[in-house]
Short mmCIF file of C-alpha atoms and ligand atoms in Angstrom, two decimals:
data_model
loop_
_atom_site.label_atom_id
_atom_site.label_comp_id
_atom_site.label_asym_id
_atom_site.label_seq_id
_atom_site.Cartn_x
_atom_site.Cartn_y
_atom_site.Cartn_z
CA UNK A 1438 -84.05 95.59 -81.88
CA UNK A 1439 -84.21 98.86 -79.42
CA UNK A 1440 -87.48 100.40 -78.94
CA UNK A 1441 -88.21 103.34 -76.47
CA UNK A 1442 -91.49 102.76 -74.37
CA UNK A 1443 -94.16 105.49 -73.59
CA UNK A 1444 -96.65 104.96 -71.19
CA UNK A 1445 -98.87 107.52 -69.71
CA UNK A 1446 -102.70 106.65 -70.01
CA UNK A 1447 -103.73 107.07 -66.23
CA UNK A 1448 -101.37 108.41 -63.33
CA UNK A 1449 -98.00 107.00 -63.96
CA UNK A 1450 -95.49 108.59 -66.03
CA UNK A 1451 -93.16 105.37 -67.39
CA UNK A 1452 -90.57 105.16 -69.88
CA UNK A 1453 -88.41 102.15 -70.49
CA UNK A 1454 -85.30 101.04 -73.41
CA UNK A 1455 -86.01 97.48 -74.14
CA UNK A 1456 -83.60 95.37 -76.09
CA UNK A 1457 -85.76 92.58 -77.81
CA UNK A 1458 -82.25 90.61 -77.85
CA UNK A 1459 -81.05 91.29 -74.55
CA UNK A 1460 -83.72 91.87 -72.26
CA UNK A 1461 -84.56 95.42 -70.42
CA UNK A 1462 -82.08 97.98 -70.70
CA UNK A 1463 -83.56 100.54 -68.11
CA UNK A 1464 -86.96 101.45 -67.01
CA UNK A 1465 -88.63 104.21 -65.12
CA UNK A 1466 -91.85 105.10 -63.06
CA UNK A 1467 -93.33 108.40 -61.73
CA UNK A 1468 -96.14 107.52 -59.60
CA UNK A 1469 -98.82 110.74 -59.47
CA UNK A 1470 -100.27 108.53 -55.86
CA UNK A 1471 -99.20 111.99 -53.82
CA UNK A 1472 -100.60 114.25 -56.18
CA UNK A 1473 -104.37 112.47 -56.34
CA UNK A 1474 -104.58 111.01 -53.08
CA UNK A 1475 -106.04 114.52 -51.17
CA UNK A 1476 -108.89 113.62 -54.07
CA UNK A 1477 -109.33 109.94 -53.21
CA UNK A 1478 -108.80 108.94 -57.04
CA UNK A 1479 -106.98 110.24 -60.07
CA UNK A 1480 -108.02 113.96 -60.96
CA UNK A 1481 -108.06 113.79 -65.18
CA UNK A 1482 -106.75 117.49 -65.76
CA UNK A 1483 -104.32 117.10 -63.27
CA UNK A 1484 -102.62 113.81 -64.20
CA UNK A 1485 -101.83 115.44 -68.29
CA UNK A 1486 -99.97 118.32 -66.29
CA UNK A 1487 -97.94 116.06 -64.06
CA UNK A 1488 -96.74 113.98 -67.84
CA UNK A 1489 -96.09 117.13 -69.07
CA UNK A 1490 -94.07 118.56 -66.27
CA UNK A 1491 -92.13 114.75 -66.30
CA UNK A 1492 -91.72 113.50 -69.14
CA UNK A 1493 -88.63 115.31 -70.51
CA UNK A 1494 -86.72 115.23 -66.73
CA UNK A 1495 -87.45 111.14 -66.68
CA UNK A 1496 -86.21 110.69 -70.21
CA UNK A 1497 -83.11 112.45 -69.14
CA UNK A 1498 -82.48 110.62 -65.99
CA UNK A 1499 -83.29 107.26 -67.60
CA UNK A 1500 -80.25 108.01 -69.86
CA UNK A 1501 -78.04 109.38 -67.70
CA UNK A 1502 -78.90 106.16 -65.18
CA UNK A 1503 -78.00 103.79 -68.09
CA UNK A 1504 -75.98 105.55 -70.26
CA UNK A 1505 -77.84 104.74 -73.17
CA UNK A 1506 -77.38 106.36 -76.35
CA UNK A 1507 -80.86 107.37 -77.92
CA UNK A 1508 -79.72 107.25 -81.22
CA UNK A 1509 -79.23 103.67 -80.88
CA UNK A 1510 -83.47 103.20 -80.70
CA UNK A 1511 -84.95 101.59 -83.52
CA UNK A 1512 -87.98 102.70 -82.91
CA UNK A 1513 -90.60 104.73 -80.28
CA UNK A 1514 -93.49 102.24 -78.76
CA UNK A 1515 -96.46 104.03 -77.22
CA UNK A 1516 -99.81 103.50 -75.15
CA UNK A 1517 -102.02 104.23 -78.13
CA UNK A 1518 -105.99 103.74 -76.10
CA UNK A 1519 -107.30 102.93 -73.82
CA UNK A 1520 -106.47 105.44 -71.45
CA UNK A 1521 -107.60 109.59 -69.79
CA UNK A 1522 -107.78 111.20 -73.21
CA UNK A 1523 -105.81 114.10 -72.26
CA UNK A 1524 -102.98 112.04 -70.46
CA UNK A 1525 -102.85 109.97 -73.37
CA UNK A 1526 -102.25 113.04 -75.40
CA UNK A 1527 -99.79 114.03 -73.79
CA UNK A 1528 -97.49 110.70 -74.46
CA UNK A 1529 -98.50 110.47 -77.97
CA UNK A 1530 -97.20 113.94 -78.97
CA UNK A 1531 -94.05 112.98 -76.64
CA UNK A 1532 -93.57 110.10 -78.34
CA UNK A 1533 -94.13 111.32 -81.56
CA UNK A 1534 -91.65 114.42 -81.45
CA UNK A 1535 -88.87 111.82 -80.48
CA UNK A 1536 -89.57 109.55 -83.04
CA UNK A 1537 -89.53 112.37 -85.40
CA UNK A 1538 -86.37 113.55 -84.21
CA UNK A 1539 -84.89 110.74 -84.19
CA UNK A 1540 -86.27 109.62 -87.73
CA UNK A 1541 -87.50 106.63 -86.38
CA UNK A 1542 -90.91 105.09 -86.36
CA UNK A 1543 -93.36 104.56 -83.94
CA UNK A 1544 -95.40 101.40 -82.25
CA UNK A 1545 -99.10 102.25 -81.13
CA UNK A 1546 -99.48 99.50 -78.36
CA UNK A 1547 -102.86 99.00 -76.64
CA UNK A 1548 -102.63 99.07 -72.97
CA UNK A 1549 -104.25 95.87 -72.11
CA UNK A 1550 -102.00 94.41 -74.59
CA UNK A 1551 -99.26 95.58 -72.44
CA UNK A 1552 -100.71 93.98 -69.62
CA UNK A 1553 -101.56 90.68 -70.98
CA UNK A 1554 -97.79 90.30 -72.17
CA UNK A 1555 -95.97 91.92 -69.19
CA UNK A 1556 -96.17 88.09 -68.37
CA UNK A 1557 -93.90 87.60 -71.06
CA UNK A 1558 -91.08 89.68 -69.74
CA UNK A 1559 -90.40 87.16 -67.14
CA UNK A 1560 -91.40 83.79 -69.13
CA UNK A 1561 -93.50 82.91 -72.49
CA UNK A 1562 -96.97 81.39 -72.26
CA UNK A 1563 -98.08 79.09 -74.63
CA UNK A 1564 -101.11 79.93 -76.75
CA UNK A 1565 -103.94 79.93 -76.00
CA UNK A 1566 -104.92 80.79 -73.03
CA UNK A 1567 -106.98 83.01 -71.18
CA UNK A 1568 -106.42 86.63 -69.91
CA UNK A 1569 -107.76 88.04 -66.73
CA UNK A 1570 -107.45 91.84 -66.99
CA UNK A 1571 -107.77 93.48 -63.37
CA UNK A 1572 -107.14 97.00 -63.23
CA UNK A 1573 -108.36 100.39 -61.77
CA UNK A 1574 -110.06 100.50 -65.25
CA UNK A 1575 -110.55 97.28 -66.69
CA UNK A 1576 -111.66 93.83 -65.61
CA UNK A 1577 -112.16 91.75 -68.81
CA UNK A 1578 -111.84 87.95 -69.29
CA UNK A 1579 -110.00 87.22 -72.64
CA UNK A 1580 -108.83 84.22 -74.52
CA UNK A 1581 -105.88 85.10 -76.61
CA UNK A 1582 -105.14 82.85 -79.57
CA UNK A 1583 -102.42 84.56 -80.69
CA UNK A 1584 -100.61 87.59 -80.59
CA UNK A 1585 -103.27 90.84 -81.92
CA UNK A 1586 -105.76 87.80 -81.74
CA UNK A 1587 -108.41 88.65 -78.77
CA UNK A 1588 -111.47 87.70 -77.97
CA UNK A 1589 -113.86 89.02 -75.60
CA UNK A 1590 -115.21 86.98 -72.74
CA UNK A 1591 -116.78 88.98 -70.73
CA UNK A 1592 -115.93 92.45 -68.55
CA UNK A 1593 -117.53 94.72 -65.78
CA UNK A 1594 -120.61 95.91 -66.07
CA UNK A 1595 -120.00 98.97 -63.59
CA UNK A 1596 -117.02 99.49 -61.64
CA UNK A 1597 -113.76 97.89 -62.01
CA UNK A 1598 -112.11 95.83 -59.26
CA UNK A 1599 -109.27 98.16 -59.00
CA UNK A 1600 -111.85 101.18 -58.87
CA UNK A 1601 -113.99 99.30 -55.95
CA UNK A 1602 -110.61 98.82 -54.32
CA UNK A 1603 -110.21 102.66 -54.38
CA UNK A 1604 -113.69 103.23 -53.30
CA UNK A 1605 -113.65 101.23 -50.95
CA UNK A 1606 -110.53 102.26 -49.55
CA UNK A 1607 -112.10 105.99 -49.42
CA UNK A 1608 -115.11 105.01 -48.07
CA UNK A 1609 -113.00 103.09 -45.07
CA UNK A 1610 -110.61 106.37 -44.62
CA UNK A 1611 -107.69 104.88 -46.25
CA UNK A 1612 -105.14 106.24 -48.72
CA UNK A 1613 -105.37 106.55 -52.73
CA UNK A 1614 -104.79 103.87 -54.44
CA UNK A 1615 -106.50 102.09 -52.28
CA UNK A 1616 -105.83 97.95 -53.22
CA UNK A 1617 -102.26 98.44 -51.59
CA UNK A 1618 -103.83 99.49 -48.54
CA UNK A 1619 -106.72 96.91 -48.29
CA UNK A 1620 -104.27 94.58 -48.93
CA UNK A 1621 -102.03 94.86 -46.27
CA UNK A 1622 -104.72 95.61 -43.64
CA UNK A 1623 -106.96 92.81 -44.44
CA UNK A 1624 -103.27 90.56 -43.41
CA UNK A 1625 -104.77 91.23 -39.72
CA UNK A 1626 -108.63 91.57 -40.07
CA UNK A 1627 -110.83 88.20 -40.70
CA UNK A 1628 -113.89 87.55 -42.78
CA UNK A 1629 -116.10 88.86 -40.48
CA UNK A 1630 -119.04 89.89 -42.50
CA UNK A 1631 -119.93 87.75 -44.86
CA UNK A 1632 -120.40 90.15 -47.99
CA UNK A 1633 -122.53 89.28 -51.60
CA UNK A 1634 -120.55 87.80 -54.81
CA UNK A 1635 -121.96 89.45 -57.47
CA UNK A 1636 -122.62 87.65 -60.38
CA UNK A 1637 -120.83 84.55 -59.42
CA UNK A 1638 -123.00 82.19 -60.45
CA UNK A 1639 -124.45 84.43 -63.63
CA UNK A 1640 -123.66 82.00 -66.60
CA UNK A 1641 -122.29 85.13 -68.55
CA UNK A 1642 -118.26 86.12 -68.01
CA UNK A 1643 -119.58 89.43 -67.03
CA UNK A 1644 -118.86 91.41 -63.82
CA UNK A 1645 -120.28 93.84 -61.40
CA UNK A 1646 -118.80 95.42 -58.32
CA UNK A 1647 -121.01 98.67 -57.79
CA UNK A 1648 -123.01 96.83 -55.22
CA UNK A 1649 -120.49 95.66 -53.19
CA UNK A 1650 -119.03 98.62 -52.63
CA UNK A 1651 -123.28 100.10 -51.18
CA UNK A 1652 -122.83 96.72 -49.55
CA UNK A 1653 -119.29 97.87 -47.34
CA UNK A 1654 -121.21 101.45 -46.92
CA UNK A 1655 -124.41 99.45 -45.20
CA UNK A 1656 -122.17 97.44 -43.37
CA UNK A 1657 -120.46 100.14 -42.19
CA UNK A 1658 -123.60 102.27 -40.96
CA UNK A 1659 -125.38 98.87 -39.75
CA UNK A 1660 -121.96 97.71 -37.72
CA UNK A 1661 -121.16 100.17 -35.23
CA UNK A 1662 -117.70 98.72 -33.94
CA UNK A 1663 -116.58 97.43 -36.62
CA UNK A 1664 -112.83 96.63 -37.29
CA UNK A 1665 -111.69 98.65 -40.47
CA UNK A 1666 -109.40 95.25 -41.06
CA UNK A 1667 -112.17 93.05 -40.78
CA UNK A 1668 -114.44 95.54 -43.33
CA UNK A 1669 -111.54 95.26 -45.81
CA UNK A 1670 -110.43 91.49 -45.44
CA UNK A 1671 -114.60 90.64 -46.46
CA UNK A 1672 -114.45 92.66 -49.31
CA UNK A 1673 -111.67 91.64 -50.53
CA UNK A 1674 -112.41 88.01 -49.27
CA UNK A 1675 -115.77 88.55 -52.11
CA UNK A 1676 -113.72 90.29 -54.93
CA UNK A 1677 -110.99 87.14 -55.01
CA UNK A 1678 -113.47 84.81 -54.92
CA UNK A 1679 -115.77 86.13 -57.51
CA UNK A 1680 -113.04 86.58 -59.69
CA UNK A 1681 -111.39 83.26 -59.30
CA UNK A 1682 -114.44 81.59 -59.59
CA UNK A 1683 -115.39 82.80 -62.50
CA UNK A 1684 -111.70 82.70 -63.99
CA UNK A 1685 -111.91 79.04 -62.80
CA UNK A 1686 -116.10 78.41 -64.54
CA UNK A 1687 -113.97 80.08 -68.00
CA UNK A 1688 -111.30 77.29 -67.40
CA UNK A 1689 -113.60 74.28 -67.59
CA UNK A 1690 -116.02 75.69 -69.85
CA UNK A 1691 -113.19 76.97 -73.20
CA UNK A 1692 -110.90 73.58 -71.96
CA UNK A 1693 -108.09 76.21 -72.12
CA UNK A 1694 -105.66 75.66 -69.22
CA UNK A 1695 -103.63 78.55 -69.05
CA UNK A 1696 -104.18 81.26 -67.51
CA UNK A 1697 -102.91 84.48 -67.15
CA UNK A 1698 -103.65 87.72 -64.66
CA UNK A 1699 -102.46 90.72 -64.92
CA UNK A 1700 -103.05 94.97 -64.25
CA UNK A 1701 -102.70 96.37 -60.66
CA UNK A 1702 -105.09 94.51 -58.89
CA UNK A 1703 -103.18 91.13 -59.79
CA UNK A 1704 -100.71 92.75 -57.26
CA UNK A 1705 -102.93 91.48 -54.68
CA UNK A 1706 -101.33 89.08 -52.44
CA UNK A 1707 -104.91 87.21 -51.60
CA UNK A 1708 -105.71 86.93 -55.45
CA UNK A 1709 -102.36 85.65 -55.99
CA UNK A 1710 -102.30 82.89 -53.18
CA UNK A 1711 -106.43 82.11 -54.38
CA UNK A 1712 -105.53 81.33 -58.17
CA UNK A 1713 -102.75 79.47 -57.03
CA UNK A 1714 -104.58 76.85 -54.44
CA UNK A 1715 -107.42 76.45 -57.44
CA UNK A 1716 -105.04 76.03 -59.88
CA UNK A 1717 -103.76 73.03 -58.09
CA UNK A 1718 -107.33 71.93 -57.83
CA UNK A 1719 -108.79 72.37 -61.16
CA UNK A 1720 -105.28 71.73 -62.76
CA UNK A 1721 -104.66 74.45 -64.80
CA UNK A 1722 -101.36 76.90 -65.04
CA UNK A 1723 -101.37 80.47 -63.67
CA UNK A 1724 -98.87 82.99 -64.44
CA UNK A 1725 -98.87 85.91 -62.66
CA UNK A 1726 -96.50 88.53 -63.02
CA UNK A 1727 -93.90 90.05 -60.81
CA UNK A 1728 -96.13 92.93 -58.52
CA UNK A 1729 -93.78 95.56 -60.06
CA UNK A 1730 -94.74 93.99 -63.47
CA UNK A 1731 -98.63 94.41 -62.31
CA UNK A 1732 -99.26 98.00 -62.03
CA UNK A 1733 -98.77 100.62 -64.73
CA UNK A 1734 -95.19 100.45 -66.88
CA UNK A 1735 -93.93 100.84 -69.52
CA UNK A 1736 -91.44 97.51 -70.05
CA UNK A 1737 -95.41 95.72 -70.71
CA UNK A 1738 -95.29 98.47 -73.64
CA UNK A 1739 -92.18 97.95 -74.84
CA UNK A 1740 -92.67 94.08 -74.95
CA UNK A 1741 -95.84 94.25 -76.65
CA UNK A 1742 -94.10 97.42 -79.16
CA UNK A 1743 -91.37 94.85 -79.88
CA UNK A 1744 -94.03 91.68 -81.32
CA UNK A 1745 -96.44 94.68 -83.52
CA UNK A 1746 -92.93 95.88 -85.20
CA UNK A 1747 -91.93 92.74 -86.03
CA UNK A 1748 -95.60 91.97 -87.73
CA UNK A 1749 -93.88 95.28 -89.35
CA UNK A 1750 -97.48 97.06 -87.81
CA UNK A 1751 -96.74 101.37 -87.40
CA UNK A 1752 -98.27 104.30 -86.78
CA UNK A 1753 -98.25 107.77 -89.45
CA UNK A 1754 -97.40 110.41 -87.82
CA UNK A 1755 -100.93 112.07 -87.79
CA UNK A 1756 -101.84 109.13 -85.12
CA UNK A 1757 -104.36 110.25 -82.39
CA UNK A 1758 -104.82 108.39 -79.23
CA UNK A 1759 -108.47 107.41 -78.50
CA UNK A 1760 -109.88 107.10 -75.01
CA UNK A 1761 -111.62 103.50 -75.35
CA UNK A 1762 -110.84 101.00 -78.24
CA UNK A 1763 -111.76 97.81 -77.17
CA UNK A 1764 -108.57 94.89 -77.12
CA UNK A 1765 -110.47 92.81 -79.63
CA UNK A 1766 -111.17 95.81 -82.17
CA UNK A 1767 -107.36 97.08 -81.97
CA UNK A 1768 -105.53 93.76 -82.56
CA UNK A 1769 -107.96 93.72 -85.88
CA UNK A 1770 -107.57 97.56 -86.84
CA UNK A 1771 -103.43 97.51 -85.93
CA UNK A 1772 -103.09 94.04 -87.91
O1 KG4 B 2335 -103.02 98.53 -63.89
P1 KG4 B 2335 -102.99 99.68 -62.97
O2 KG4 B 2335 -101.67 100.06 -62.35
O3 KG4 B 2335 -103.55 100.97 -63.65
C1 KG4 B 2335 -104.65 100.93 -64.51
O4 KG4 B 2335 -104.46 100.58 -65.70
O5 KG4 B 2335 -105.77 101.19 -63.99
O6 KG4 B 2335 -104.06 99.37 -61.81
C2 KG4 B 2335 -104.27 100.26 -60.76
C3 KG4 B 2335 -105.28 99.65 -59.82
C4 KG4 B 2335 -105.73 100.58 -58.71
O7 KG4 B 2335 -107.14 100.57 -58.65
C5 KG4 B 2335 -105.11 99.98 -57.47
O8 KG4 B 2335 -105.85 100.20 -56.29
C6 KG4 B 2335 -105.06 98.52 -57.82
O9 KG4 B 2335 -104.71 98.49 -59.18
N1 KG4 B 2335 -104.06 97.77 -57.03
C7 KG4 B 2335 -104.39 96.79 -56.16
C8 KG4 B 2335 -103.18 96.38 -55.54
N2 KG4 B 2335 -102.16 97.12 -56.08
C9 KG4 B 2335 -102.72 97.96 -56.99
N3 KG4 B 2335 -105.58 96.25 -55.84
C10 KG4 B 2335 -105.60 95.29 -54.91
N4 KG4 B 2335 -104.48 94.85 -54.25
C11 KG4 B 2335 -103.26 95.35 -54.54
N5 KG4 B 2335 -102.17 94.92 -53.91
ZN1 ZN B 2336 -103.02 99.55 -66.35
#
């Protein structure tokens, strides 16, 4: 089974062939990064134009780059929700008019879904487990009992960790998106400042990261000379550990020991290296993806296209995207 993959709900254009037999055929990403940056985070209006003017010239050069033939697709797998409404639109109608061309049908896929299984691309997990969902939009605390079969643990309250990353970042002077960059500076800054952990010992699996980020910007007007890599290494010292601990408190409390954590800000080399040394402790499993699997792509869309077609689960073609359905109502609605 072929399926073309469609993925444009935020500010990267991807498109990927997936063979459900053979693995990934080809895959491709536009990043929008230049384009938003002068704005310090993703401009709405702007990101639909940049799928439009894309869409068509990657499609192209992913078949020219792998020589595929596109009648060979069995069907057309797309980022359904949650997503910018607009920039949604725009891959919906793309996908759509291929699939109808192509007399083929189509595969709404939720983007968290995508997430959660772009773990899957590299090795299965065993069910169930538990689903840590960090992203420039999302951070939600799942346990998934089965493919569609979500429930909600808890999520933000406020910001997302991804979006304090990029606020952050803004507030310090650095680049858009901004986790990359704290990243790799906070490599050479220390925990100098010893910054709050919101939440961390709520007994809820909610979040909140709003006040951390007033908590850099008082920092910053209280601290003079500070070093901009010891600012960044605190924060994200305080992000990690909040959500590790709680990941961790989720752990002992369900008695599921599997974990998985995924969506750009499971890029994050700190996060990484922290669910690793308390997995060892606590003794559970963590699977992380690849950092190219993190971030935004459309193989995670593909994969999770691929398991909703074979539950024989399509979209007619009057589909509309939706900015917000929550993971847990989709895997019931598209069941
Ligand atoms: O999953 P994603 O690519 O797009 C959304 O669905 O939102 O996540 C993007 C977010 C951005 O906020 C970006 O700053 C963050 O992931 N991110 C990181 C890292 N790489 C990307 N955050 C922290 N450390 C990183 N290395
Ligand atoms: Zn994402």
């Amino acid at each position: 089974m072929i399926t073309l993959a469609v993925e444009t709900s935020c500010d990267e254009t991807a498109l990927a062939i997936y063979d459900s037999e053979r693995g990934p055929i080809g895959d491709i990403i536009l990043s929008q990064a230049k384009v938003h940056s002068p704005f310090g985070g993703v401009v709405p209006e702007l990101s639909a134009r940049e799928h439009t003017r894309n869409l068509l010239p990657l499609l192209d050069r992913l078949l020219k780059e792998t020589g595929f033939d596109l009648r060979k697709v069995d069907f057309v797998s797309f980022t359904l929700t949650p997503g910018l409404i607009m920039s949604l639109t725009v891959g919906v109608s793309f996908a759509k008019a291929v699939a109808y061309l192509l007399r083929r049908p189509l595969v709404p896929v939720h983007h968290l879904e995508g997430h959660i299984y772009s773990v899957f691309l590299e090795r299965p997990v065993e069910y169930p487990f538990l689903a840590l969902v960090v992203s420039g939009g999302h951070t939600d605390l799942f346990l998934v009992e089965g493919f569609g079969k979500y429930t909600f643990l808890g999520g933000t309250l406020d910001d997302a960790a991804g979006e304090s990353f990029d606020k952050v970042a803004r507030l310090l002077g650095l680049g858009y998106p901004g986790g990359p960059e704290i990243d790799r500076l906070s490599k050479r800054g220390r925990e100098a400042y010893k910054l709050p952990r919101p939440m961390m010992d709520d007994p809820s699996f909610n979040f909140s990261f709003s006040g951390l980020k007033t908590a850099v910007l008082e920092l910053m007007r209280r601290e003079k000379n500070f070093k901009v890599e010891d600012v960044a290494r605190s924060f994200q010292e305080a992000v990690v550990e909040v959500l590790v601990e709680k990941t961790v408190r989720a752990v002992r409390e369900t008695g599921v020991r599997r974990v998985v954590v995924v969506g750009g800000v499971s890029a994050n080399s700190r996060l990484r290296e922290a669910f690793k040394e308390r997995s060892e402790e606590e003794k559970f499993e963590v699977f992380i993806p690849h950092p190219k699997l993190s971030t935004d792509n459309a193989l995670m869309v593909a994969y999770a296209g691929v398991e909703r077609f074979k539950r024989g689960i399509t979209a007619p073609p009057n589909v509309n995207p939706e900015p917000n359905v929550p993971l847990q109502e989709f895997g019931k609605i598209w069941s």
